[in-house]
Coordinates of C-alpha atoms and ligand atoms in Angstrom, one line a residue:
M1 CA -26.0 276.7 66.3
N2 CA -25.7 274.0 68.8
A3 CA -28.3 271.4 68.1
E4 CA -28.9 270.7 71.7
K5 CA -30.0 274.4 72.2
K6 CA -33.2 274.3 70.2
I7 CA -36.7 273.5 71.0
R8 CA -38.7 271.3 68.7
I9 CA -42.2 272.0 68.3
A10 CA -44.9 269.7 66.5
I11 CA -47.9 271.5 64.9
Q12 CA -50.7 270.4 62.4
K13 CA -49.4 270.3 59.0
S14 CA -52.5 271.6 57.4
G15 CA -56.2 271.7 58.8
R16 CA -58.1 273.8 61.2
L17 CA -55.1 274.4 63.7
F18 CA -52.4 275.3 61.2
E19 CA -52.9 278.9 60.5
D20 CA -53.7 279.9 64.2
S21 CA -50.6 277.8 65.4
I22 CA -48.2 279.7 63.0
G23 CA -50.0 283.0 64.0
I24 CA -49.7 282.6 67.7
L25 CA -46.0 281.9 67.5
K26 CA -45.6 284.9 65.1
E27 CA -47.4 287.0 67.9
C28 CA -44.9 285.8 70.0
G29 CA -42.2 287.1 67.8
I30 CA -41.3 283.9 66.3
D31 CA -41.4 283.7 62.4
I32 CA -41.6 280.4 60.7
N33 CA -40.9 280.0 57.2
T34 CA -43.7 277.7 55.9
G35 CA -42.0 277.5 52.3
L36 CA -41.1 274.3 50.4
N37 CA -40.1 271.9 52.9
K38 CA -43.6 270.6 54.2
L39 CA -42.0 268.4 56.8
K40 CA -39.8 270.7 58.9
A41 CA -38.8 274.4 59.3
E42 CA -36.5 276.6 61.2
A43 CA -37.8 279.6 63.1
S44 CA -35.8 282.7 62.0
N45 CA -35.6 284.5 65.2
F46 CA -35.8 281.9 67.8
P47 CA -33.9 278.7 68.5
M48 CA -36.9 276.7 67.3
E49 CA -37.5 273.8 64.9
V50 CA -40.9 273.2 63.5
F51 CA -42.3 269.8 62.5
F52 CA -45.4 269.6 60.4
L53 CA -47.6 266.5 61.4
R54 CA -51.2 265.2 61.3
D55 CA -52.8 266.4 64.6
D56 CA -53.5 262.8 65.6
D57 CA -49.8 262.0 65.9
I58 CA -48.7 265.0 67.7
P59 CA -49.2 263.6 71.4
Q60 CA -47.4 260.4 70.5
Y61 CA -44.3 262.5 68.8
V62 CA -44.1 264.6 72.0
Q63 CA -44.5 261.8 74.5
D64 CA -41.6 259.8 72.6
G65 CA -39.3 262.9 72.5
V66 CA -39.2 263.3 68.7
A67 CA -40.6 266.7 69.4
D68 CA -40.1 268.6 72.7
I69 CA -43.4 270.4 72.6
G70 CA -46.5 270.5 70.4
I71 CA -49.9 272.2 69.7
V72 CA -53.0 270.1 69.5
G73 CA -56.6 270.2 70.4
E74 CA -57.6 268.9 73.8
N75 CA -60.0 266.5 72.2
V76 CA -57.1 264.7 70.4
L77 CA -54.9 265.0 73.5
I78 CA -57.6 263.4 75.8
E79 CA -58.5 260.7 72.9
K80 CA -55.0 259.6 72.6
N81 CA -54.2 259.6 76.2
K82 CA -50.5 259.7 75.9
N83 CA -48.2 260.7 78.7
V84 CA -47.3 264.3 78.0
K85 CA -47.8 267.3 80.1
K86 CA -50.4 270.2 79.3
V87 CA -48.5 273.5 79.5
E88 CA -50.9 276.2 78.4
Q89 CA -54.3 276.9 77.0
L90 CA -54.0 278.7 73.6
G91 CA -57.5 280.1 73.1
F92 CA -58.1 279.1 69.7
G93 CA -59.5 276.0 67.9
K94 CA -62.6 276.3 70.0
C95 CA -65.0 273.3 69.5
R96 CA -67.1 270.8 71.3
L97 CA -67.2 267.0 71.1
S98 CA -71.0 266.2 71.1
I99 CA -73.5 263.5 70.5
A100 CA -76.0 264.4 67.6
L101 CA -79.2 262.5 66.9
P102 CA -81.5 262.6 63.7
K103 CA -83.6 265.6 64.0
G104 CA -86.7 263.8 64.6
K105 CA -85.6 262.0 67.9
T106 CA -86.5 263.2 71.3
Y107 CA -83.7 263.5 73.9
K108 CA -84.4 264.3 77.6
G109 CA -80.9 263.1 78.8
P110 CA -78.2 260.3 78.5
G111 CA -80.6 257.6 79.4
D112 CA -82.1 258.0 75.8
L113 CA -78.8 256.6 74.4
Q114 CA -79.3 253.4 75.9
G115 CA -79.0 250.6 73.2
L116 CA -78.1 252.9 70.4
K117 CA -75.5 252.6 68.0
I118 CA -73.2 255.6 68.0
A119 CA -70.6 256.3 65.3
T120 CA -67.3 258.2 66.2
T121 CA -63.6 258.7 65.7
Y122 CA -63.4 259.4 69.5
K123 CA -63.9 255.9 70.8
T124 CA -62.2 256.6 74.0
I125 CA -63.9 259.9 75.2
L126 CA -67.2 258.4 74.2
A127 CA -66.7 255.3 76.1
G128 CA -65.8 257.3 79.2
F129 CA -68.8 259.3 78.9
L130 CA -71.1 256.2 78.6
K131 CA -69.3 254.7 81.3
K132 CA -69.9 257.7 83.6
E133 CA -73.5 257.8 82.9
K134 CA -73.8 254.0 83.0
I135 CA -75.3 253.8 79.5
K136 CA -74.9 250.7 77.5
A137 CA -74.5 251.8 73.9
E138 CA -72.6 250.3 70.9
I139 CA -69.8 252.5 69.7
H140 CA -69.1 252.0 66.1
E141 CA -65.7 253.3 65.3
I142 CA -65.2 255.1 61.8
S143 CA -62.3 257.3 60.6
G144 CA -63.9 260.1 58.7
S145 CA -67.3 261.8 57.5
V146 CA -68.9 260.7 60.8
E147 CA -71.9 262.9 60.0
I148 CA -73.1 260.8 57.2
A149 CA -73.5 257.6 59.2
P150 CA -77.0 257.8 60.3
G151 CA -78.2 258.9 57.0
I152 CA -76.8 255.6 55.5
G153 CA -78.2 253.5 58.2
L154 CA -74.7 252.8 59.8
A155 CA -75.5 254.3 63.1
D156 CA -78.3 255.7 65.1
G157 CA -76.4 258.8 66.2
I158 CA -72.8 260.1 66.2
C159 CA -70.4 261.6 68.6
D160 CA -68.4 264.2 66.7
L161 CA -66.6 267.7 66.8
V162 CA -69.0 270.7 66.4
S163 CA -68.4 274.3 66.0
S164 CA -71.4 276.1 64.4
G165 CA -73.5 273.0 63.9
S166 CA -73.9 273.8 60.2
T167 CA -72.6 270.4 59.2
L168 CA -74.9 268.6 61.5
F169 CA -77.9 270.5 60.4
M170 CA -77.1 269.7 56.7
N171 CA -77.0 266.1 57.5
G172 CA -80.5 266.2 59.2
L173 CA -78.8 265.8 62.8
K174 CA -79.1 267.9 65.9
E175 CA -76.8 268.4 68.7
V176 CA -78.2 266.7 71.9
Q177 CA -75.3 266.4 74.4
V178 CA -72.0 268.1 74.8
I179 CA -69.3 265.6 76.0
L180 CA -66.1 267.8 76.0
K181 CA -65.5 271.4 75.4
S182 CA -62.1 271.8 73.7
E183 CA -59.6 274.2 72.4
A184 CA -55.9 274.3 71.1
V185 CA -53.3 273.5 74.1
L186 CA -49.4 273.4 74.4
I187 CA -48.1 270.3 75.5
Q188 CA -44.6 269.1 76.4
N189 CA -42.5 266.0 76.8
K190 CA -42.2 265.2 80.7
E191 CA -38.5 264.8 80.5
L192 CA -37.2 267.7 78.9
K193 CA -33.6 268.9 79.4
K194 CA -32.5 272.2 81.1
D195 CA -32.0 274.0 77.6
Q196 CA -35.2 273.2 76.2
L197 CA -37.1 273.8 79.6
D198 CA -35.4 277.4 79.6
L199 CA -36.6 277.9 75.8
L200 CA -40.0 276.6 76.8
S201 CA -40.4 279.1 79.6
K202 CA -39.5 281.8 77.4
L203 CA -42.0 280.8 75.0
V204 CA -44.7 280.4 77.7
F205 CA -43.9 283.9 79.1
R206 CA -44.5 285.3 75.7
L207 CA -47.6 283.4 74.9
Q208 CA -49.0 284.6 78.4
A209 CA -48.2 288.2 77.5
V210 CA -50.0 287.7 74.0
K211 CA -53.1 286.0 75.6
K212 CA -53.5 288.7 78.3
S213 CA -53.2 291.4 75.8
K214 CA -56.3 290.0 73.7
K215 CA -58.3 290.2 76.9
N216 CA -57.5 293.7 77.7
K217 CA -57.8 297.0 75.8
Y218 CA -56.2 300.3 76.3
I219 CA -58.6 303.3 77.0
L220 CA -58.2 307.0 76.9
L221 CA -60.9 309.4 77.6
N222 CA -61.4 313.0 78.6
A223 CA -62.9 313.6 81.8
P224 CA -64.1 316.7 83.9
N225 CA -61.9 317.3 86.8
K226 CA -64.7 317.6 89.2
N227 CA -65.6 313.9 88.5
L228 CA -62.0 312.6 88.4
D229 CA -62.1 310.8 91.8
R230 CA -65.2 308.9 90.7
I231 CA -63.7 308.1 87.3
V232 CA -60.4 306.9 88.9
K233 CA -62.4 304.5 90.9
I234 CA -64.4 303.2 88.0
L235 CA -61.0 302.3 86.1
P236 CA -58.8 299.8 87.6
G237 CA -55.6 300.1 85.5
M238 CA -52.4 298.1 85.7
K239 CA -51.5 300.0 89.0
S240 CA -53.8 302.9 88.7
P241 CA -54.9 305.2 85.8
T242 CA -52.6 307.6 84.2
I243 CA -53.9 311.3 84.4
L244 CA -52.6 314.2 82.4
P245 CA -54.0 317.8 82.3
L246 CA -55.8 318.8 79.0
A247 CA -55.1 322.3 77.4
E248 CA -58.7 323.2 78.0
K249 CA -59.0 324.1 81.8
G250 CA -61.0 321.9 84.0
W251 CA -60.5 318.7 82.0
S252 CA -57.9 316.0 82.0
S253 CA -57.1 313.1 79.9
V254 CA -57.3 309.6 81.6
H255 CA -55.6 306.5 80.4
S256 CA -56.1 302.9 81.6
V257 CA -56.3 299.4 80.9
V258 CA -59.7 297.4 80.8
H259 CA -60.5 293.7 80.9
E260 CA -62.9 292.6 78.2
D261 CA -65.3 291.0 80.8
E262 CA -66.1 294.3 82.5
F263 CA -65.6 296.4 79.4
W264 CA -69.1 297.6 78.6
E265 CA -70.1 298.2 82.3
I266 CA -66.9 300.5 82.8
I267 CA -67.8 302.3 79.6
E268 CA -71.5 302.9 80.7
A269 CA -70.2 304.1 84.0
L270 CA -67.6 306.4 82.6
K271 CA -70.3 308.0 80.3
A272 CA -72.6 308.4 83.3
N273 CA -69.8 310.2 84.8
G274 CA -69.3 312.8 82.2
A275 CA -66.3 311.1 80.3
Q276 CA -66.2 312.1 76.8
G277 CA -64.0 311.3 73.7
I278 CA -63.6 307.6 74.7
L279 CA -60.9 305.8 72.5
V280 CA -60.5 302.1 72.8
I281 CA -57.2 300.7 71.6
P282 CA -56.1 296.9 71.1
I283 CA -53.1 296.1 73.2
E284 CA -50.3 294.2 71.2
K285 CA -48.4 292.6 74.1
M286 CA -49.1 293.0 78.0
I287 CA -46.2 292.1 80.5
V288 CA -47.5 292.6 84.1
Ligands
ATP1 P1 -55.3 265.8 60.3 O1 -55.1 265.8 58.8 O2 -54.2 266.7 60.9 O3 -55.7 264.6 60.9 P2 -58.1 266.5 60.9 O4 -59.1 266.4 59.8 O5 -58.0 265.4 62.1 O6 -56.5 266.7 60.4 P3 -59.0 269.1 61.4 O7 -60.4 269.3 60.9 O8 -58.2 270.2 60.8 O9 -58.3 267.8 61.8 O10 -59.1 269.8 63.0 C1 -58.1 269.7 63.8 C2 -58.6 270.3 65.3 O11 -59.1 271.5 65.1 C3 -59.4 269.5 65.8 O12 -58.9 268.2 66.4 C4 -60.0 270.3 66.9 O13 -59.3 270.3 68.1 C5 -60.1 271.6 66.1 N1 -61.4 272.0 65.7 C6 -62.0 273.4 65.9 N2 -63.3 273.4 65.4 C7 -63.6 272.3 64.8 C8 -64.7 271.8 64.0 N3 -65.7 272.5 63.9 N4 -64.6 270.5 63.5 C9 -63.6 269.9 63.9 N5 -62.4 270.2 64.4 C10 -62.4 271.5 64.9
ZN2 ZN1 -56.7 264.5 62.6

């Protein structure tokens, strides 16, 4: 295959984003052989080459055009501040970048950070936050195990990634201030050639179909014909619900698609209107 007609994607080589990055590509019908070569792999059914990198390096590689696109946490994207374009939120790798203080400290607001020494690996984002809040605090940059810094007297507090908060708890800390909410995003080099842009738009089309499908459920139910009008009004559907007669007289089978946000309300309304045998089925892809 012509080397020009491939898209090169950078993903994290191991760590919290690895599995889900491979997973979302797979849901887009792109299989990656994650075998022996830990640096590079070729997708088997899409013109794609995959580079496995440290997440911190991904924005730079995409900016420099070593990779055309990449998957990285927004936290890293913002911290590194490279000249790349964000293409799509990916819905996994969700976490918060937060300030945490020792459990016993009181915290009423950013003013309580005045004069403190805060350890972090996210000095750019933290500096931005402190500046916005007009707080003078010392930023102590360290490269790993930030959460132990207060315990060993290295800092008064920390600014680090949190998901469940259990690491903080184990280190006698409490989350007091969320600075950034983050998830994995797809980024692109700003000067892609036409071939790569075409491949990127194919990929984005598939990613959107996968994301949409996760937010929606296929629903089937039996409805008494006398209530059909009301039931159809409750169910939005992609265009409108499908209605098929059941063998039993006076009943119909109704099929539709329901968004997760309104799912339970709709189920309750359906039951209140005599719906029975409600089945809810995951959707694999959704193209509207
Ligand atoms: P690398 O070796 O690639 O530099 P790392 O140690 O920096 O790895 P990981 O801990 O694997 O990175 O986290 C990668 C990304 O996963 C984070 O930048 C963040 O976007 C996301 N993430 C989601 N939840 C969490 C969490 N609880 N703690 C840390 N990162 C999280
Ligand atoms: Zn990293």
